[in-house]
mmCIF file of C-alpha atoms and ligand atoms in Angstrom:
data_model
loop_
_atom_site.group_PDB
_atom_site.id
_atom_site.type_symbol
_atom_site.label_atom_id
_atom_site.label_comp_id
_atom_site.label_asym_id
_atom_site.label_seq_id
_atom_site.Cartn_x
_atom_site.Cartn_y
_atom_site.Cartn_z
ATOM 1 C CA UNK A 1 -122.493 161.213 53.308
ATOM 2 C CA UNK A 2 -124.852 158.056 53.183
ATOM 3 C CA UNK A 3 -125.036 156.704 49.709
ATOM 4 C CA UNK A 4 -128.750 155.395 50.907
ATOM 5 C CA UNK A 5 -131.924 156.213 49.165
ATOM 6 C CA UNK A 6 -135.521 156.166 50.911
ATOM 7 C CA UNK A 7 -137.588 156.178 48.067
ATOM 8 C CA UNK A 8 -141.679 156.067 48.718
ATOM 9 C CA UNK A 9 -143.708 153.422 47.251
ATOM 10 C CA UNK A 10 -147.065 154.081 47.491
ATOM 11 C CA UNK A 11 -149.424 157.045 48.435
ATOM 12 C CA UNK A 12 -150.692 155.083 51.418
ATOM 13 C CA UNK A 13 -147.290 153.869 52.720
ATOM 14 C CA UNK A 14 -144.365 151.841 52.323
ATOM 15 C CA UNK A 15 -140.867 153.120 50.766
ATOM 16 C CA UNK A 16 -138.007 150.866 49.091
ATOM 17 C CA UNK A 17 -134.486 151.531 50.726
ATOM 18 C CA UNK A 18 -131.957 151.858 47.445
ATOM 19 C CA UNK A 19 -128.356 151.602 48.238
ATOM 20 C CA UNK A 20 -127.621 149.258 50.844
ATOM 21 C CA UNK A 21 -126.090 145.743 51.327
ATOM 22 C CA UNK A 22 -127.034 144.705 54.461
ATOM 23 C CA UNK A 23 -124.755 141.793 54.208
ATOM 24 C CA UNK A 24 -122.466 144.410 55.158
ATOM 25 C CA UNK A 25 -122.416 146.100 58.928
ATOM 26 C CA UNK A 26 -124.231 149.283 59.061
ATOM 27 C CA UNK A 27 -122.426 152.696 59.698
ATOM 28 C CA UNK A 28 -124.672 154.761 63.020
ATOM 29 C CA UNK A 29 -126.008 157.329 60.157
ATOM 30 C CA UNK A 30 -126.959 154.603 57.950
ATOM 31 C CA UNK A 31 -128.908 152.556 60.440
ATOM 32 C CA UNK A 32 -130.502 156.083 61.467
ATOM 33 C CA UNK A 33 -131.432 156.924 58.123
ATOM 34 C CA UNK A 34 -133.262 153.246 57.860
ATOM 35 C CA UNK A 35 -135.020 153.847 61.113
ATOM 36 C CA UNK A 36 -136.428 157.346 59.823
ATOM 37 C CA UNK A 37 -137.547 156.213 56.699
ATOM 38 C CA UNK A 38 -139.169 152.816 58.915
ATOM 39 C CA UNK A 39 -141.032 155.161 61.180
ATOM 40 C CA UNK A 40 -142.305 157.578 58.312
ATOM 41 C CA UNK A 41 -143.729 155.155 56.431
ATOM 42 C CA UNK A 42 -144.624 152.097 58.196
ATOM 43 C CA UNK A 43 -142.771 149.502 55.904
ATOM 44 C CA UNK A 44 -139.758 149.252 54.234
ATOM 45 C CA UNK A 45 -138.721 147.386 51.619
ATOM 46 C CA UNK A 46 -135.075 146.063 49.944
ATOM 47 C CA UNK A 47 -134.611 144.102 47.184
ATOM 48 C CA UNK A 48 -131.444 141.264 46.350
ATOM 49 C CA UNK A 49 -130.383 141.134 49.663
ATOM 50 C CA UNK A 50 -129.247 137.555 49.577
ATOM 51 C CA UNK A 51 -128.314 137.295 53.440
ATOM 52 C CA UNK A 52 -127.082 134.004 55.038
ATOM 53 C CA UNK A 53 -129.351 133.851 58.283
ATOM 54 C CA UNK A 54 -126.641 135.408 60.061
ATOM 55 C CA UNK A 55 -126.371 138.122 58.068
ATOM 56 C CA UNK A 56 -130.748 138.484 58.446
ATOM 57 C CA UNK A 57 -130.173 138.162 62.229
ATOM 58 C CA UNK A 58 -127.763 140.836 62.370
ATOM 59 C CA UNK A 59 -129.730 143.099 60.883
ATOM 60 C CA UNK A 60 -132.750 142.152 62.577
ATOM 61 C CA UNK A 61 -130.538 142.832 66.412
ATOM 62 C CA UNK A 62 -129.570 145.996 65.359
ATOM 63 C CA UNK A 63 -133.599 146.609 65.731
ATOM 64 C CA UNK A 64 -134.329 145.183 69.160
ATOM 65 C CA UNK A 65 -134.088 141.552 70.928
ATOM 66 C CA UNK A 66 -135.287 138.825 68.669
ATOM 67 C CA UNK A 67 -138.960 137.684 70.050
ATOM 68 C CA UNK A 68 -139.743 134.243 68.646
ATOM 69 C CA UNK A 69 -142.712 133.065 67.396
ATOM 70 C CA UNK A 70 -143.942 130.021 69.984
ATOM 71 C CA UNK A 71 -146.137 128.526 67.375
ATOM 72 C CA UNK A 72 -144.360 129.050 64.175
ATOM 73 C CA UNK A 73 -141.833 125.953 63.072
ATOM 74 C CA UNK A 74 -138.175 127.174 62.973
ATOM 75 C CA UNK A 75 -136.178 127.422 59.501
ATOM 76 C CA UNK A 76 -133.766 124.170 60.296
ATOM 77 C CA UNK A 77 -130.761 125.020 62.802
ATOM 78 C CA UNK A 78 -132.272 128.412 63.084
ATOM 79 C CA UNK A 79 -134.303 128.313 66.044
ATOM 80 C CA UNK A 80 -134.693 132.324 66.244
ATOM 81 C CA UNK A 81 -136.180 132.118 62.059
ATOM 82 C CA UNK A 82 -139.621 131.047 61.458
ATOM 83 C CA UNK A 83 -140.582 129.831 58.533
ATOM 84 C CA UNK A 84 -143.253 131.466 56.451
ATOM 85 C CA UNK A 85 -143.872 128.025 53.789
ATOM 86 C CA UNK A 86 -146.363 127.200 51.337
ATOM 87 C CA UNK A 87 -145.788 123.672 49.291
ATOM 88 C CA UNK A 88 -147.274 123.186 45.645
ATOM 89 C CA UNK A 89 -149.784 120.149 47.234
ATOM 90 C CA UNK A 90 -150.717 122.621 49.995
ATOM 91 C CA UNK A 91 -154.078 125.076 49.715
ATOM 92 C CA UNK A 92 -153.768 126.654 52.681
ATOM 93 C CA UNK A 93 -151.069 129.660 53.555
ATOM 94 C CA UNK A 94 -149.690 131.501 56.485
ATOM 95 C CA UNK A 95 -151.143 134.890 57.330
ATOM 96 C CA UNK A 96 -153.637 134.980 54.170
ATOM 97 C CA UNK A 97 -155.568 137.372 56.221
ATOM 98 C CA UNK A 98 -155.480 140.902 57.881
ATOM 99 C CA UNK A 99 -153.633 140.932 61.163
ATOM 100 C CA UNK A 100 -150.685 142.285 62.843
ATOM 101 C CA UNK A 101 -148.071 139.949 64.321
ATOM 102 C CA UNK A 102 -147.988 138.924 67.879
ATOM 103 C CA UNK A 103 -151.171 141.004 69.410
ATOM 104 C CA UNK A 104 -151.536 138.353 71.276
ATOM 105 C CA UNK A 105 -148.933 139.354 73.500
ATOM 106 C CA UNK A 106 -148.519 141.753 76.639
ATOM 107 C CA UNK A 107 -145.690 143.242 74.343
ATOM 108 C CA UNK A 108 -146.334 142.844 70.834
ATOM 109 C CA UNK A 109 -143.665 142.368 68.370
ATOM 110 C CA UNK A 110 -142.315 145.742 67.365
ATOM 111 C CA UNK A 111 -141.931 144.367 63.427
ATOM 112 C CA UNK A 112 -140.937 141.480 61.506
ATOM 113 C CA UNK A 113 -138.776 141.165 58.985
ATOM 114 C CA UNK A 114 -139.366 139.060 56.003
ATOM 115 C CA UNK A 115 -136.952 137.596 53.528
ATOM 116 C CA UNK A 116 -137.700 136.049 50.489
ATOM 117 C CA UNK A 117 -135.676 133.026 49.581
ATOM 118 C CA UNK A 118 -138.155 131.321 47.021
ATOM 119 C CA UNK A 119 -140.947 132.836 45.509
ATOM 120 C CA UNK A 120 -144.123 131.662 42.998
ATOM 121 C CA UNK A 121 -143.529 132.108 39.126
ATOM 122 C CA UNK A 122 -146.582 134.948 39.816
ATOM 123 C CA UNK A 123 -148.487 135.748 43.371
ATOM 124 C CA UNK A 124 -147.892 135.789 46.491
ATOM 125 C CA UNK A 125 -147.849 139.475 47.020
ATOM 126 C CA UNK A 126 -148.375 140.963 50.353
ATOM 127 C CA UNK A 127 -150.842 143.719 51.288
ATOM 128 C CA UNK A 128 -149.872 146.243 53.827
ATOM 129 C CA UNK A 129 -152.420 149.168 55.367
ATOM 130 C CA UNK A 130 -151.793 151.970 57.269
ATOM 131 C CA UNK A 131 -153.550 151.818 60.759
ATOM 132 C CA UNK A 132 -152.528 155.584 61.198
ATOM 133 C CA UNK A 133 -154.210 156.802 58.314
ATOM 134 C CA UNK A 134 -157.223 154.713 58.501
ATOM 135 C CA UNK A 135 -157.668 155.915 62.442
ATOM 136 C CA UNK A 136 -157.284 159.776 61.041
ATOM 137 C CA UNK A 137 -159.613 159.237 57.972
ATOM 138 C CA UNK A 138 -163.118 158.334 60.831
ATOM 139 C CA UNK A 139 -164.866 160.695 62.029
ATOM 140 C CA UNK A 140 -164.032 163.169 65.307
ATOM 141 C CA UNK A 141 -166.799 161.550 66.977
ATOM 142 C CA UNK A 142 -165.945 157.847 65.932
ATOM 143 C CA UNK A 143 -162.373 158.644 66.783
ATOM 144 C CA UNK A 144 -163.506 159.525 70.422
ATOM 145 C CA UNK A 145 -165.701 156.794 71.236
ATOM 146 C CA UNK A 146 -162.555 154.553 70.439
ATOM 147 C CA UNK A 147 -160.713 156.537 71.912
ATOM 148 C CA UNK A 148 -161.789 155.257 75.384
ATOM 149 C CA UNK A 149 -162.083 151.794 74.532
ATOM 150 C CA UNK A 150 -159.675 148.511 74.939
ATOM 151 C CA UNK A 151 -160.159 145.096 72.731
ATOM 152 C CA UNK A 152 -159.187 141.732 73.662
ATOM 153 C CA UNK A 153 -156.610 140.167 71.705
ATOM 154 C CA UNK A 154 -156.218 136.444 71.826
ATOM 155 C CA UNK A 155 -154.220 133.513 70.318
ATOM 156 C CA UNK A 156 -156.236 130.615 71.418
ATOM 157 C CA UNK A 157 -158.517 130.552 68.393
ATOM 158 C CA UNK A 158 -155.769 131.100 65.587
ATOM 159 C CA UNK A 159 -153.147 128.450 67.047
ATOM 160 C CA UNK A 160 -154.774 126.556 69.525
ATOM 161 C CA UNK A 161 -155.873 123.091 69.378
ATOM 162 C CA UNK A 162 -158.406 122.054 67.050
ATOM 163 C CA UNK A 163 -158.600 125.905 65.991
ATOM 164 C CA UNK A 164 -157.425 128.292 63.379
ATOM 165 C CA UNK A 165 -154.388 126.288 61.589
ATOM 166 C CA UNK A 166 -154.740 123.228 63.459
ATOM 167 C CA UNK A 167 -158.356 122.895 62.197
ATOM 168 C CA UNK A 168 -157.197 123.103 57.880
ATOM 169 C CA UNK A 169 -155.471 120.118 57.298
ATOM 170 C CA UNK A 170 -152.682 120.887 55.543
ATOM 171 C CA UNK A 171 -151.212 123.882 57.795
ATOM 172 C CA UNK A 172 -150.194 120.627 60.428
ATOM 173 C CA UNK A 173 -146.576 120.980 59.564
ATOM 174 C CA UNK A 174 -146.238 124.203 59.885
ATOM 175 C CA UNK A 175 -147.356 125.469 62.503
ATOM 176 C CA UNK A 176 -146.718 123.948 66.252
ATOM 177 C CA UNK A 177 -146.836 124.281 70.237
ATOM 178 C CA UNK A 178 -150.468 124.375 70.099
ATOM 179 C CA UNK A 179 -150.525 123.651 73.939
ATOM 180 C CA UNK A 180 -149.266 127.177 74.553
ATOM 181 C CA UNK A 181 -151.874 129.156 72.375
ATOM 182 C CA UNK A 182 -153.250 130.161 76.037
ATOM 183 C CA UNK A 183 -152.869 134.500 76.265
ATOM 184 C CA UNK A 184 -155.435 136.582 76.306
ATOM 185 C CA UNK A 185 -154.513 139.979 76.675
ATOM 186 C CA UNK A 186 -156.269 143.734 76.294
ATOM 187 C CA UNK A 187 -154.496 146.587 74.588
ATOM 188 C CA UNK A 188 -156.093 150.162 73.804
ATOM 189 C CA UNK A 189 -158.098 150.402 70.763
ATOM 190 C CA UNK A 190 -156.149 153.607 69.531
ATOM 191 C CA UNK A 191 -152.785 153.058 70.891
ATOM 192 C CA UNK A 192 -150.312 156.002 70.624
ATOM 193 C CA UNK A 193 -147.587 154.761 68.527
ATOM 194 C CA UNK A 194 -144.508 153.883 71.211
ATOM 195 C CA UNK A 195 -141.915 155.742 68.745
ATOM 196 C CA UNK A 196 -143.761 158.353 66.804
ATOM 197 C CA UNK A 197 -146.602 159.120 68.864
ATOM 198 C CA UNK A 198 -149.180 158.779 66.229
ATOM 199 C CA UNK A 199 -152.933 157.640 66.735
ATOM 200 C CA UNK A 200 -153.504 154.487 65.266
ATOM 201 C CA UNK A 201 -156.145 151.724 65.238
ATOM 202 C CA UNK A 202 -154.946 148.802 67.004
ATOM 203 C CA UNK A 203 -157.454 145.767 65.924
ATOM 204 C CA UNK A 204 -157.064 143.394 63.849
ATOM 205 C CA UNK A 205 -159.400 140.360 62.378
ATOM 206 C CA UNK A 206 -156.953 137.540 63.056
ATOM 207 C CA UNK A 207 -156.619 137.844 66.793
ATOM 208 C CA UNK A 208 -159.227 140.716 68.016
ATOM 209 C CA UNK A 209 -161.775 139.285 69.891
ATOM 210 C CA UNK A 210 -163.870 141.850 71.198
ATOM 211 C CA UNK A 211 -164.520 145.296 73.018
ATOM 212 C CA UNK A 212 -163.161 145.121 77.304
ATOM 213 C CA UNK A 213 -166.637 144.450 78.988
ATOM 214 C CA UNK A 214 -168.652 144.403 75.592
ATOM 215 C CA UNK A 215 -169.544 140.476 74.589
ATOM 216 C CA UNK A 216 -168.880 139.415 71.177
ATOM 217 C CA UNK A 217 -171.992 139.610 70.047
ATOM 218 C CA UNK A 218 -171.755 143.886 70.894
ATOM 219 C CA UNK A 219 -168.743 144.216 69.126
ATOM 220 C CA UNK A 220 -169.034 142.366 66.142
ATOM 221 C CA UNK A 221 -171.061 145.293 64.004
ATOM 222 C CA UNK A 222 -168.278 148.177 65.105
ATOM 223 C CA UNK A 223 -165.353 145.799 64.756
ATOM 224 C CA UNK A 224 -167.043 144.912 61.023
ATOM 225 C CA UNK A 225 -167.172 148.164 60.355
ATOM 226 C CA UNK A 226 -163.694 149.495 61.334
ATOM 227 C CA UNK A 227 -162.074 146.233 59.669
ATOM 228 C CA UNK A 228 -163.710 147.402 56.289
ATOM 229 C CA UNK A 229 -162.683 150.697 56.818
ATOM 230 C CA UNK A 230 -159.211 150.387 57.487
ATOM 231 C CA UNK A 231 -158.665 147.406 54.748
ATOM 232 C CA UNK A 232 -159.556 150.292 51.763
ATOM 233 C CA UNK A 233 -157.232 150.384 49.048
ATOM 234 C CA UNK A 234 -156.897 153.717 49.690
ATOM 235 C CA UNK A 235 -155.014 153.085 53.276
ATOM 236 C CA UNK A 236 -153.138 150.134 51.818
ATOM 237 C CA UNK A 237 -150.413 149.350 49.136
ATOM 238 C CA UNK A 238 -149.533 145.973 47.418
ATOM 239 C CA UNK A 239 -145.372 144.441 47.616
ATOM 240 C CA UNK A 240 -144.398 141.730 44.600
ATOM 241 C CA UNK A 241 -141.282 139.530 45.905
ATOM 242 C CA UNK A 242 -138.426 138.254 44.519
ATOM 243 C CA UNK A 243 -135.735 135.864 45.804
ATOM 244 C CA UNK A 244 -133.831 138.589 47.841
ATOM 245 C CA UNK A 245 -136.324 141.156 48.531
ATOM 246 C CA UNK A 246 -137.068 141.902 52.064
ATOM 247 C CA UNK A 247 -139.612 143.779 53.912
ATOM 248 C CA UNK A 248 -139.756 145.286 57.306
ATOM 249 C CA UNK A 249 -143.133 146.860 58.636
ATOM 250 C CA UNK A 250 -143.721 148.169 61.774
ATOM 251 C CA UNK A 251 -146.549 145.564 63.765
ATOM 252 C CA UNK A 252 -147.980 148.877 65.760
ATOM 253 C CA UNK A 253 -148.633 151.271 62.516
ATOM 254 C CA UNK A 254 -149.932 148.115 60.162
ATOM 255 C CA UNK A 255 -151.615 145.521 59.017
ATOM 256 C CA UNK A 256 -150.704 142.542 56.712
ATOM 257 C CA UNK A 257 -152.080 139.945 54.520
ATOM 258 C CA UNK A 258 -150.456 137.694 52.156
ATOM 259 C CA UNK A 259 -152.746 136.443 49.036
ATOM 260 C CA UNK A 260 -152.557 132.516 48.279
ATOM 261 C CA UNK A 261 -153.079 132.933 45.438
ATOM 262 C CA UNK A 262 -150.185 131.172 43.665
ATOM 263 C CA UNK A 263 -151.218 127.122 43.982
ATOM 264 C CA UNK A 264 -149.044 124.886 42.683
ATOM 265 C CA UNK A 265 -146.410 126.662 43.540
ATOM 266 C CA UNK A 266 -143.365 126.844 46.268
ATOM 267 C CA UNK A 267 -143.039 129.905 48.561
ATOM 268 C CA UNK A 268 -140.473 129.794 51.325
ATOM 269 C CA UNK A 269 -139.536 133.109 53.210
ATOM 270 C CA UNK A 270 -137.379 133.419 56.665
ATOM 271 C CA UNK A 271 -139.246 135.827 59.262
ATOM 272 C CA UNK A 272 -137.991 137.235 62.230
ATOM 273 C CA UNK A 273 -140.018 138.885 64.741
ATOM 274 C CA UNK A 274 -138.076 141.735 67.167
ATOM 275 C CA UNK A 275 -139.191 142.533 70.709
ATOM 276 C CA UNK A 276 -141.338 145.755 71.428
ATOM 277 C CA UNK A 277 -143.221 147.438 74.134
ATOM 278 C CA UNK A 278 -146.031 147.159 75.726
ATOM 279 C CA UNK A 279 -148.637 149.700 74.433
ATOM 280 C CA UNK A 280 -150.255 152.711 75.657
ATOM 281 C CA UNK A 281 -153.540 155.004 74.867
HETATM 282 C C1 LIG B 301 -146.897 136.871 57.789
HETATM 283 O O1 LIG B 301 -148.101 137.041 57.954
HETATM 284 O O2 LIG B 301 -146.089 137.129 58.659
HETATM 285 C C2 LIG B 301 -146.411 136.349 56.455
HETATM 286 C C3 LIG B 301 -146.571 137.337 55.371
HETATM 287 C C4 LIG B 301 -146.206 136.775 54.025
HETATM 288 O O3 LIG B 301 -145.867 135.596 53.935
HETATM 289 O O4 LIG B 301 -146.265 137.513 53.055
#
């Protein structure tokens, strides 16, 4: 009998996983009872696990593939680890906005997992919202009208030259490999999730650009609209690190957003990105 605990940590979704080292090699029903509890509630969260990067690697392969992150900079002799960093001198963070990881791509990361190895005095929380929930909460007729839509999802503008990170000063060392911020690719707007089968909303701020054969200009109001919608507090919950905690949320059922909101201050966390599918309506 598994010694594990999935216990949930907000209304909207999220639960913390009580019980585990995962310095330590999973048993079959241990793993499966992390994968449930992953899949019911869209991220998961540990805290003091103080993993070497082996030991964060390990458990990130017994997920899927590791897909690295072109444009993120590598932790040092890790080139499969990205590095999430924010200095005290620096204003500007990683991911301080509402996206999902890698919808850039044909095949979107399934999830990323985030360790914390050094963490603000106070701040630095991440946001998390449920992209299920907020798809269910519109209305039947909304729903259908997305229903038959696709969006255009794009890196260019976020890591590309002159662009997005490049274009604030101080992100220069952090992020790299600008030359190969070049996809543009089209997903469903409601994807059917690949394990659960759930509805959800599959934009996101960051890299949505616009509606398949609608111009920008079209799909700005509706994309407004469902952005404000699906970033309610109601959809969402809020995770406080420590040195050792770790999350894991699922890139097809989310969103993210870590505040900056912690100048002044060091925050360094490892992130590793595993391989999904592409997605279907
Ligand atoms: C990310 O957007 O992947 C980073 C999230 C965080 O640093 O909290």
């Amino acid at each position: 009998m598994s010694a594990i605990e999935v216990v949930p940590f907000a209304p909207a979704l999220g639960a913390v996983i009580r019980g585990v080292d995962l310095s330590q090699p999973l048993s079959d029903a241990e793993f499966a009872t992390i994968r449930q509890a992953f899949h019911d509630h869209g991220v998961i969260f540990f805290r003091d696990q103080h993993l070497s990067p082996e030991q964060h690697l390990a458990f990130a392969r017994r997920w899927a593939p590791i897909d690295i992150n072109r444009f993120f900079k590598a932790v040092p002799g890790h080139p499969e680890i990205a590095e999430v960093r924010k200095e005290p001198e620096q204003r500007s963070n990683i991911g301080g906005g509402w996206h999902t990881d890698h919808s850039y791509d044909a095949a979107p990361a399934m999830g990323s997992l985030l360790l914390a190895r050094e963490v603000p005095p106070a701040g630095g929380d991440t946001l998390f919202a449920n992209m299920a929930a907020a798809f269910e909460a519109l209305s039947p007729g909304l729903q259908r009208t997305l229903e038959g839509l696709r969006a255009v999802h794009s890196s260019r503008h976020v890591f590309g030259e002159k662009t997005g990170y490049a274009a604030r000063e101080d992100t220069g060392d952090r992020i790299g490999n600008r030359a190969a911020a070049t996809q543009d690719v089209v997903h469903p707007v409601v994807i059917r999730h690949p394990d659960t089968g759930r509805r959800t909303l599959y934009v996101n701020q960051a890299f949505t650009l616009h509606f398949e054969g609608w111009t920008k200009a079209e799909s700005e109001p509706l994309l407004r609209m469902l952005y404000e919608h699906a970033s309610r507090p109601e959809f969402s919950c809020r995770f406080d690190w420590q040195e050792g905690s770790m999350a894991f949320w699922d890139n097809r059922a989310t969103w993210h957003y870590a505040l900056n909101d912690y100048h002044g201050h060091r925050r360094v966390m490892h992130r590793i990105t595993v391989q999904g599918v592409p997605l279907a309506a």
